[in-house]
One Martini backbone bead per residue (centre of mass of N, CA, C, O) as a GRO file, in nm:
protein
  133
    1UNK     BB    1  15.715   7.824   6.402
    2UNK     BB    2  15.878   8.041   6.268
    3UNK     BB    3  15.959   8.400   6.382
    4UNK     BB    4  16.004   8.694   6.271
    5UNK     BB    5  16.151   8.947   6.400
    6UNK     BB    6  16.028   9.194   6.262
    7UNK     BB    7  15.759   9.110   6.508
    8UNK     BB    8  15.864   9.122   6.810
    9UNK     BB    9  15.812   9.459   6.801
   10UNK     BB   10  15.551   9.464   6.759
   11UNK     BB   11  15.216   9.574   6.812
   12UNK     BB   12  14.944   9.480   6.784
   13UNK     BB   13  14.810   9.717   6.573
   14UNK     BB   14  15.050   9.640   6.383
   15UNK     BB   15  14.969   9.391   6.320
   16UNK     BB   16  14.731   9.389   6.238
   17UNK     BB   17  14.749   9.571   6.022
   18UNK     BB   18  14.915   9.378   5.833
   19UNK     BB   19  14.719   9.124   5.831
   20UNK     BB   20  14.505   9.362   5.665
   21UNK     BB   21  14.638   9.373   5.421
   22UNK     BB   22  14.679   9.079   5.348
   23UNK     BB   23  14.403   9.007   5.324
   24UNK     BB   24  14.279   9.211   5.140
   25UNK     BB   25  14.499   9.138   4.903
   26UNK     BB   26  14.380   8.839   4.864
   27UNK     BB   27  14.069   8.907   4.818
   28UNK     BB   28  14.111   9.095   4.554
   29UNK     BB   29  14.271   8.846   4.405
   30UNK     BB   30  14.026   8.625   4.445
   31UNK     BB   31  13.829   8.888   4.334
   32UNK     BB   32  13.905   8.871   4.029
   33UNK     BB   33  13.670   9.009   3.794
   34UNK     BB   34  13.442   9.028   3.995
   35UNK     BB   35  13.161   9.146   4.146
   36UNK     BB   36  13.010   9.324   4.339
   37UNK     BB   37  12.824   9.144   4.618
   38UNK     BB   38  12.591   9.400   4.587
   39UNK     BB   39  12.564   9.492   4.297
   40UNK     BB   40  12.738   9.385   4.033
   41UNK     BB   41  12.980   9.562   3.989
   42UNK     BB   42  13.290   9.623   3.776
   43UNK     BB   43  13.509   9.715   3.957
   44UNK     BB   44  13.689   9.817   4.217
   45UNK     BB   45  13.790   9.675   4.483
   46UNK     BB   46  13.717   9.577   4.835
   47UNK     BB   47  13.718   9.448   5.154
   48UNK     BB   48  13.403   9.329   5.226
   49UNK     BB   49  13.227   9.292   5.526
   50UNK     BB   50  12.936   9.132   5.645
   51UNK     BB   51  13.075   9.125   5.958
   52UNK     BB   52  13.206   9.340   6.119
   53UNK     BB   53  13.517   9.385   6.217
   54UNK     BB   54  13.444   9.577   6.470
   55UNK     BB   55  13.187   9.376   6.599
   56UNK     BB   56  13.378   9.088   6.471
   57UNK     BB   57  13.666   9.014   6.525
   58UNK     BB   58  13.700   8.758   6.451
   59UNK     BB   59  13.628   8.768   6.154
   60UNK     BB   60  13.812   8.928   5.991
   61UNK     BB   61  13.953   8.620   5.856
   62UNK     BB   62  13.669   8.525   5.749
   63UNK     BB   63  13.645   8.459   5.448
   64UNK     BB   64  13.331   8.438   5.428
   65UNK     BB   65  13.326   8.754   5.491
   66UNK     BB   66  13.526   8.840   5.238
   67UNK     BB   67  13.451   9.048   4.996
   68UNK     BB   68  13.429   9.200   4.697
   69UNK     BB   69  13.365   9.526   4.696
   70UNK     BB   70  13.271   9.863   4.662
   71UNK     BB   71  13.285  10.152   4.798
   72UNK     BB   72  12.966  10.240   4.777
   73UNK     BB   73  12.873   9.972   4.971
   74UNK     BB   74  13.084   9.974   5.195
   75UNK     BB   75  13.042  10.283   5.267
   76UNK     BB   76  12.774  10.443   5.165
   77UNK     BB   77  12.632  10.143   5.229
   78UNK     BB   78  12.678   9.999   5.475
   79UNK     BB   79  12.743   9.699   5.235
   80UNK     BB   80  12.458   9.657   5.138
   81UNK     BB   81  12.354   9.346   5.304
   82UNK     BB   82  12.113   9.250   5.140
   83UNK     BB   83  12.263   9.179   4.880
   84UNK     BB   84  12.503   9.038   5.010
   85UNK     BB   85  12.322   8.778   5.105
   86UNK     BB   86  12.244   8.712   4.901
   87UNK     BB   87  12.555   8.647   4.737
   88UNK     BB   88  12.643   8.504   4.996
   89UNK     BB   89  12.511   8.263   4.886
   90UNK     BB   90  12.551   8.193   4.607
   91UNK     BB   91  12.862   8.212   4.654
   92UNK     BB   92  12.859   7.948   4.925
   93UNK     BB   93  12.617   7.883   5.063
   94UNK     BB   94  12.411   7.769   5.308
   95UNK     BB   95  12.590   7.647   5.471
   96UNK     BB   96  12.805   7.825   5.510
   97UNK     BB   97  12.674   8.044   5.610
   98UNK     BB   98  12.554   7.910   5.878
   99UNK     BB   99  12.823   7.911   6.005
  100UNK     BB  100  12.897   8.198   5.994
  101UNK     BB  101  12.652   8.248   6.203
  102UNK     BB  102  12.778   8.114   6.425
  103UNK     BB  103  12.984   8.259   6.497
  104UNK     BB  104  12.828   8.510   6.506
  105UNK     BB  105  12.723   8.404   6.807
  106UNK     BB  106  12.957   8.352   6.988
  107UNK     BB  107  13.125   8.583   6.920
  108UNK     BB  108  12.887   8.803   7.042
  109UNK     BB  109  12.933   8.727   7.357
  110UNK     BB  110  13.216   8.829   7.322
  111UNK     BB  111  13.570   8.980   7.354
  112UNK     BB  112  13.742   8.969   7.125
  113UNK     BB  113  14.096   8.915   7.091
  114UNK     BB  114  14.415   8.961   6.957
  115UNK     BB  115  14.719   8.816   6.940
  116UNK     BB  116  15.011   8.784   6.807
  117UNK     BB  117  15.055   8.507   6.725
  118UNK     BB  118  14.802   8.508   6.566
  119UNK     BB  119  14.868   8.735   6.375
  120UNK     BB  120  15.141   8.624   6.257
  121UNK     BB  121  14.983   8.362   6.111
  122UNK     BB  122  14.844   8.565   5.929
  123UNK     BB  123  15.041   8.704   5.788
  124UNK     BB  124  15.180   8.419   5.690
  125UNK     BB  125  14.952   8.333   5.512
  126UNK     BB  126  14.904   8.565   5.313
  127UNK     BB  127  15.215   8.600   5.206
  128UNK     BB  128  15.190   8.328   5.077
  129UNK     BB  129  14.958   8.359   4.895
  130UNK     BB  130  15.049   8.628   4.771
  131UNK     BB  131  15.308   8.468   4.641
  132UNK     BB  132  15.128   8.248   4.458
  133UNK     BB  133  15.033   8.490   4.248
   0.00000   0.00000   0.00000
């Protein structure tokens, strides 16, 4: 994979900030007309995950954490997270749930850093899904 030279003078951060436009840009993008997650309105969605990417770096960019949710359930209802999990079972699955699960339990007890590579590889892979909607 070549690297883009535009990327090899971001800071961590600045690739963060970039890695996480683009994969909300693409959540948003696969995830219009749905309701949001949480309450089941029809309303503008943000990018609103299940196990907070705060609390749990690693699963930032794992989409089955990422859904559509309204500003209302993401922000002011610190993601509505009992609605959330009923609809985003029915909406993945209880596999896929349960795999999200152990995600979190593996990556519960380190301390995830993203190194630049590893973002770098998230920017160009969204970037790349969000130019063929």
């Amino acid at each position: 994979m070549e690297i883009p030279k535009i990327y090899l003078k971001k800071t961590i951060s600045q690739l963060k900030a970039i890695a996480v436009k683009h994969c909300n840009k693409y959540i948003r993008n696969r995830d219009f007309g749905k309701p949001c997650i949480s309450c089941g309105k029809y309303t503008e969605l943000q990018a609103g995950h299940f196990f907070s990417a705060g609390q749990f770096s690693a699963l930032r960019f794992t989409e089955n954490n990422i859904h559509g949710q309204c500003k209302k359930c993401n922000y002011f209802l610190s993601g509505n997270l009992l609605n959330y999990q009923k609809n985003l079972i029915d909406r993945i699955g209880m596999d896929e749930f349960l795999k999200l699960e152990e995600l979190k339990d593996i990556y519960k007890r380190s301390r995830y850093k993203w190194d630049r590579f590893s973002l770098i590889k998230v920017i160009l892979k969204y970037k790349k899904l969000n130019a063929s909607k």
